Short mmCIF file of C-alpha atoms in Angstrom, two decimals:
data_model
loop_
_atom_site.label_atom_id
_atom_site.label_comp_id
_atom_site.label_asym_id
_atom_site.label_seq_id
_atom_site.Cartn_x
_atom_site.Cartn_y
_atom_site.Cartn_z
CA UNK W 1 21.96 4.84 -15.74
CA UNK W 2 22.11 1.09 -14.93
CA UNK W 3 25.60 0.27 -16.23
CA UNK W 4 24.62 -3.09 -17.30
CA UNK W 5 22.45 -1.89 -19.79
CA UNK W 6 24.72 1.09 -21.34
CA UNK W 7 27.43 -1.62 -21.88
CA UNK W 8 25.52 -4.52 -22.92
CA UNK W 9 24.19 -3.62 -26.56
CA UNK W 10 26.07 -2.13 -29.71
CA UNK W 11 25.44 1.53 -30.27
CA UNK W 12 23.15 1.94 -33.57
CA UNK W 13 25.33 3.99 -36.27
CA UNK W 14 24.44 7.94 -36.03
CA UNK W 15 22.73 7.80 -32.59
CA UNK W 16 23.98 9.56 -30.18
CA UNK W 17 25.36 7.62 -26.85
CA UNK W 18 22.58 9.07 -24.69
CA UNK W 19 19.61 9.03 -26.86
CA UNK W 20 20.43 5.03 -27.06
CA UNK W 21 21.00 4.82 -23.22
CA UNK W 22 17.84 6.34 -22.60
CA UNK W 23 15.78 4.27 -24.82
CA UNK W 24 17.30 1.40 -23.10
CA UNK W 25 16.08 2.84 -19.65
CA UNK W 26 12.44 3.55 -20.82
CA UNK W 27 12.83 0.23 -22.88
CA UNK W 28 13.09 -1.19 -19.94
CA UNK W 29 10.81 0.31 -18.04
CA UNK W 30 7.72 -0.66 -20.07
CA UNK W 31 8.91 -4.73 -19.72
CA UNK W 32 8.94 -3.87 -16.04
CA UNK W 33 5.35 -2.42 -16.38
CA UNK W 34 4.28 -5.45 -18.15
CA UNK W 35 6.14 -7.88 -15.49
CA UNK W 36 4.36 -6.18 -13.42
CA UNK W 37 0.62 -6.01 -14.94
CA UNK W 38 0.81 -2.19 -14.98
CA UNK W 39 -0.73 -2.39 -18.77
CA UNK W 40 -3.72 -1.62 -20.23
CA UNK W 41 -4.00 -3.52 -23.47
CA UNK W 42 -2.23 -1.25 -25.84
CA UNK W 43 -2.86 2.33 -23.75
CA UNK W 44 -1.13 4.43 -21.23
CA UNK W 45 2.31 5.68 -21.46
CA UNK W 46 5.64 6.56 -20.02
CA UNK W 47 7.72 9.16 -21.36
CA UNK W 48 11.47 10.06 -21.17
CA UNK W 49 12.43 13.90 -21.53
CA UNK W 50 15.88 13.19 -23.93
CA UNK W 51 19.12 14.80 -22.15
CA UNK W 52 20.29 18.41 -23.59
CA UNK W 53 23.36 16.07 -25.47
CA UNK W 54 21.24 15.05 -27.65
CA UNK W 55 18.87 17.49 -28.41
CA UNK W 56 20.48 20.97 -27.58
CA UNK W 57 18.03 22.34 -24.93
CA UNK W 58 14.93 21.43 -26.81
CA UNK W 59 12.08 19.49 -25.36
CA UNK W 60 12.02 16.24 -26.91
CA UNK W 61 10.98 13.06 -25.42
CA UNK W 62 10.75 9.23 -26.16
CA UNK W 63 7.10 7.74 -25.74
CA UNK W 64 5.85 4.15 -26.92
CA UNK W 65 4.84 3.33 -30.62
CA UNK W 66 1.15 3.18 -30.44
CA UNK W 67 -0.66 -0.33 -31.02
CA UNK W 68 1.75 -2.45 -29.27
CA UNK W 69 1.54 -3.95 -25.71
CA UNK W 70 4.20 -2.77 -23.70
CA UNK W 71 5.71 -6.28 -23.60
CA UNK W 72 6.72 -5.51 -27.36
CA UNK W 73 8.33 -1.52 -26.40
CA UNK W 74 12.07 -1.81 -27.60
CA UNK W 75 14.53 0.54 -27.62
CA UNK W 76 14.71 1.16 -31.01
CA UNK W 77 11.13 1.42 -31.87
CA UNK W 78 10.33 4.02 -28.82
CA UNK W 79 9.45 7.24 -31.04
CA UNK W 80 11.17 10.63 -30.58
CA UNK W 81 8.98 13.70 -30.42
CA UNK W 82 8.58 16.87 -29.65
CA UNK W 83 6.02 19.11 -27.37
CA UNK W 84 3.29 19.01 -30.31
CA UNK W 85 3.33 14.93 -30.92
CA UNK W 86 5.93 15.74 -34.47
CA UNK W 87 7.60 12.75 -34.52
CA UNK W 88 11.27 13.32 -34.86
CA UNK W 89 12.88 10.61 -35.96
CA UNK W 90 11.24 8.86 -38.94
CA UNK W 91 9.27 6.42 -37.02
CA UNK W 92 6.15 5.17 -39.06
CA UNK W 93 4.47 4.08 -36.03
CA UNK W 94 1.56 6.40 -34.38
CA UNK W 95 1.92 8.53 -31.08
CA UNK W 96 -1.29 8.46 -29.61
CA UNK W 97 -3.02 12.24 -28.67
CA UNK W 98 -3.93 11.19 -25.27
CA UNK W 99 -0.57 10.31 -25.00
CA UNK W 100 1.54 13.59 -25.99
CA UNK W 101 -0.88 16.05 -24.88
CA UNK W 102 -0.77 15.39 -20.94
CA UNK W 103 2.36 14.46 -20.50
CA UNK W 104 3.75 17.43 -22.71
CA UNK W 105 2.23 19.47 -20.99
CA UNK W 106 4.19 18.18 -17.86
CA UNK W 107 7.10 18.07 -19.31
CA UNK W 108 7.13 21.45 -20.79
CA UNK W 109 5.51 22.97 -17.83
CA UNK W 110 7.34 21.57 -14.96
CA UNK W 111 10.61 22.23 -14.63
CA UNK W 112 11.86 19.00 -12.88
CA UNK W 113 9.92 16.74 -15.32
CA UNK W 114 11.89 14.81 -17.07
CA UNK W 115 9.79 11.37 -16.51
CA UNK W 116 6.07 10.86 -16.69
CA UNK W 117 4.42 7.73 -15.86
CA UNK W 118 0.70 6.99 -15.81
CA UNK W 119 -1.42 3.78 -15.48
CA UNK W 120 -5.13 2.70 -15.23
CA UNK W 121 -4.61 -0.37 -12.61
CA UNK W 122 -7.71 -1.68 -11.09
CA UNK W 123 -6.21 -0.45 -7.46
CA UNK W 124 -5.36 3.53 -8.15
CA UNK W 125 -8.46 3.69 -10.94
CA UNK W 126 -10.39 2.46 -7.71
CA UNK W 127 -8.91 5.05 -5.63
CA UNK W 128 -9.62 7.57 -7.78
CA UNK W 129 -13.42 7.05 -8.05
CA UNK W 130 -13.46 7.57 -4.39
CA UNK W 131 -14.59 11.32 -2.89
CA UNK W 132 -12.02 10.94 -0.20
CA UNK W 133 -9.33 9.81 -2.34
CA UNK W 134 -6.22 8.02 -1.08
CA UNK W 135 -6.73 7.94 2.24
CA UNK W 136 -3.60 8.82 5.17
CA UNK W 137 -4.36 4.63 6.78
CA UNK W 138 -1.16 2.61 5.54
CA UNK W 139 2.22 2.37 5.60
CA UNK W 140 2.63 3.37 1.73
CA UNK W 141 0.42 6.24 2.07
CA UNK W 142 2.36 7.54 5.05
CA UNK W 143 5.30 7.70 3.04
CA UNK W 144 3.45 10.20 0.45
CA UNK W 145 2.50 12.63 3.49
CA UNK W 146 2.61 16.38 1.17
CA UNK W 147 2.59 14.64 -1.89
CA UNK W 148 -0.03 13.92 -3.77
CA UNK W 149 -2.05 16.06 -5.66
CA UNK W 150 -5.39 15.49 -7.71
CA UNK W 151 -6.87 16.94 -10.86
CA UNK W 152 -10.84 16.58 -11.63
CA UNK W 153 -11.94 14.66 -14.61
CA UNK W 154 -12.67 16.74 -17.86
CA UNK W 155 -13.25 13.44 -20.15
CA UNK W 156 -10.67 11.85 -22.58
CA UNK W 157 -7.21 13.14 -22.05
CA UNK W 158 -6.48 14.91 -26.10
CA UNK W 159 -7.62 18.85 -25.47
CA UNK W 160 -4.64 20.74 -24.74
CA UNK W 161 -6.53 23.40 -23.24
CA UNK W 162 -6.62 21.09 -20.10
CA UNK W 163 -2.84 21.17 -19.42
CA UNK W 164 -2.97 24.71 -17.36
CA UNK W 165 -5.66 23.16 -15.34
CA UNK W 166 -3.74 19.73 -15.10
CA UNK W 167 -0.55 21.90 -14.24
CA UNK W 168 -2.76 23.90 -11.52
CA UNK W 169 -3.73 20.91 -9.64
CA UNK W 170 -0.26 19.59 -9.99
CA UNK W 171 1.47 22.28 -8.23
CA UNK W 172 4.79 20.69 -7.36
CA UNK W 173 3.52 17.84 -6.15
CA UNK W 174 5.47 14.25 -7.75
CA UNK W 175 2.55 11.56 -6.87
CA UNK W 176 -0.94 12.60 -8.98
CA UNK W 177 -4.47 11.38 -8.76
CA UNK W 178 -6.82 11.61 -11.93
CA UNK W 179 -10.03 11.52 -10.46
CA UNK W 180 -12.23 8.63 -12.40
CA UNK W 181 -9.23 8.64 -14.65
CA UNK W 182 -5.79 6.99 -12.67
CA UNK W 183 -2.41 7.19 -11.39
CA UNK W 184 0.49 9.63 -12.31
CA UNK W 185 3.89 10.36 -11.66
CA UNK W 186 6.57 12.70 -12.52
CA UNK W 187 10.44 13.30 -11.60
CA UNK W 188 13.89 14.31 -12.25
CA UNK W 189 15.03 10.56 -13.66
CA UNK W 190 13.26 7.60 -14.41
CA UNK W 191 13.95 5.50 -11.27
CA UNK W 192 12.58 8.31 -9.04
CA UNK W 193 10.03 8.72 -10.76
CA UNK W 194 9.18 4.74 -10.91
CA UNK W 195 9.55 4.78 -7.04
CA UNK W 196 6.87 7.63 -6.56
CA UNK W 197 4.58 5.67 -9.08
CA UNK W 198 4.97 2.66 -6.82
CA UNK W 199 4.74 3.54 -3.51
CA UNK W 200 1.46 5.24 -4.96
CA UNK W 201 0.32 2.48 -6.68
CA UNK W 202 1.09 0.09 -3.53
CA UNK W 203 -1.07 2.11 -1.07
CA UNK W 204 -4.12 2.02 -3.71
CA UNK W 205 -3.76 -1.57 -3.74
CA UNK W 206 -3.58 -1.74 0.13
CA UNK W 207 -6.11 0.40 1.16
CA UNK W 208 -8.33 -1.66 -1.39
CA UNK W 209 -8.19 -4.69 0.18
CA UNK W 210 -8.67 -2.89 3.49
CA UNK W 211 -11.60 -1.41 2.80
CA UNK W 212 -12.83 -4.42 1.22
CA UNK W 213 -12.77 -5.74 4.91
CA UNK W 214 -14.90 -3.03 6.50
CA UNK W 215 -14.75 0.10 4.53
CA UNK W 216 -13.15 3.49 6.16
CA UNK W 217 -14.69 3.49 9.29
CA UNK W 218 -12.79 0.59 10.03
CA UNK W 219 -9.46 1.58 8.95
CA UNK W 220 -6.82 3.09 11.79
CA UNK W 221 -5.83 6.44 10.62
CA UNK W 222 -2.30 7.24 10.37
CA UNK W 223 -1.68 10.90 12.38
CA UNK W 224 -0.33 13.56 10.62
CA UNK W 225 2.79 14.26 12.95
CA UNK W 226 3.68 10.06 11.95
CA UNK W 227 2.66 10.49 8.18
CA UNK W 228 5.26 13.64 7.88
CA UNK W 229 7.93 11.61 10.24
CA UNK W 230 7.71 8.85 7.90
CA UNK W 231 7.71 10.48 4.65
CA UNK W 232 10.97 12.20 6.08
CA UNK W 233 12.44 9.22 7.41
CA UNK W 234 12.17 7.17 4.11
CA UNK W 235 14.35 9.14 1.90
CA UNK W 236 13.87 6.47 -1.09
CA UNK W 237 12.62 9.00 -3.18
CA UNK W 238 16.23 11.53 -2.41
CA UNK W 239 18.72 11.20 -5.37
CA UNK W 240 21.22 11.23 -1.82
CA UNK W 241 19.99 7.86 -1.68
CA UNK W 242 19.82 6.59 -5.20
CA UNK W 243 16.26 8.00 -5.89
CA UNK W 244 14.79 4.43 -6.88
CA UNK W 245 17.76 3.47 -9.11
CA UNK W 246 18.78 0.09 -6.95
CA UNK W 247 15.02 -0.95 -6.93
CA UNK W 248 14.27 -0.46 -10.78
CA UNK W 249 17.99 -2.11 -11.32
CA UNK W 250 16.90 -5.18 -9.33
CA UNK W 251 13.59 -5.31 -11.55
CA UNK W 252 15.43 -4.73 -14.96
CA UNK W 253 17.66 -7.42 -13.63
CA UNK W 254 14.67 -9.61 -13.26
CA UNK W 255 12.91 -8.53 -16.76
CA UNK W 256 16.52 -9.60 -18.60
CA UNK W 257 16.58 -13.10 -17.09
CA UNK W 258 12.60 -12.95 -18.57
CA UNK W 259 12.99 -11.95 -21.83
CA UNK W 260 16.34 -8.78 -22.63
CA UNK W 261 14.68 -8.98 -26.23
CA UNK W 262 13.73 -4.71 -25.18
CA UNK W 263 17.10 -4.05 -25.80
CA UNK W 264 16.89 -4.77 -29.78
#
């Protein structure tokens, strides 16, 4: 992880060294969602699969105490659970059901899962309202070519028995549309998985504003042969070539000269 962070805070007595440097990253993360306007008053969620250190091959994960805005996400109120919502660490604050049950189900039933992100943004809800979807006419949505998946809407995200279905649609598949619903992302760290979540979230916003100006019929359609060239060709997803880390670094950077008070 981002070495400024592991180094820059005092580790809290009894936890272990990568339980704290992982709420630090996902501390993080959520300031950079709010820098960012990624919120949704005090809904949505990004969770952190904890490293087999700390828990000893079982599935826990970090997700954000429910009722506060993610500008108020620090690294030692992020609560630990496991696959079933139990929190796991004596936190008094509330996990939210919509919360645990999708993205436990991703976690638990993909393999390289170890991040989750999802938003309701006015751009990807947008996208996902539309029949056609995200549409191959950009140069964000060329870099997804093979990679995004969708999964119909069944209502309010707390039924468990949706998470075969969910996992169904998913395949393998990083970037995810929720029809009606929003965007999601999964993958192997945090970073990579904040770079898929992006680069999805940056060709929603794009091909709303360019449909604003004449709707699809308008639009010049990237090829396929291109879209698959460029996905290959921009290897900012491969953990060969730091999988996201230097871009969520240079945003953490940016969140600490805000406000570093995540890393309390």
């Amino acid at each position: 992880m981002n070495a400024a962070l592991q180094t820059s805070t005092v580790l809290p007595p009894g936890m272990h060294a990568d339980e704290w440097a992982a709420r630090l990253e996902l501390a993080a993360c959520y300031r950079v969602f709010a820098m960012l306007g990624w919120t949704e008053m005090i809904y949505n969620h990004i969770t952190l699969r904890l490293p087999d250190s700390v828990t000893g091959g079982e599935k826990h994960f970090l997700i954000n105490p429910f009722g506060l805005h993610y500008s108020e996400v620090t690294a030692s109120n992020l609560v630990k659970i496991d696959l079933q919502g139990q929190v796991l660490d004596g936190s008094t604050h509330r996990v939210n059901p919509a919360g645990f049950t999708v993205h436990a189900a991703i976690h638990d039933g993909l393999q390289g899962a170890h991040c989750v992100m999802h938003t309701h943004t006015t751009a990807g809800v947008s996208v996902a309202c539309l029949k056609d979807g995200l549409q191959q006419t950009n140069f964000y949505t060329a870099q997804l070519h093979g990679m995004v998946a969708y999964h119909d809407f069944e209502g309010i995200t707390i039924h468990a028995d949706e998470g075969p279905r969910l996992l169904q649609s998913i395949g393998d598949k990083p970037a995810v549309i929720l029809r009606n619903h929003g965007l999601l992302a999964w993958g192997a760290t945090l970073p990579q998985t904040f770079a898929i979540l992006w680069t999805l979230q940056r060709a929603c916003e794009i091909q709303l504003a360019t449909f604003s100006m004449g709707g699809p019929q308008a639009v010049i359609p990237v090829p396929e042969d291109i879209a698959a060239k460029c996905t290959r060709d921009a290897l900012q997803f491969s953990p060969n070539h730091g999988a996201g880390r230097d871009v969520f670094d240079a945003l953490v950077r940016q969140v600490d000269r805000i406000d570093s008070s995540y890393r309390a």
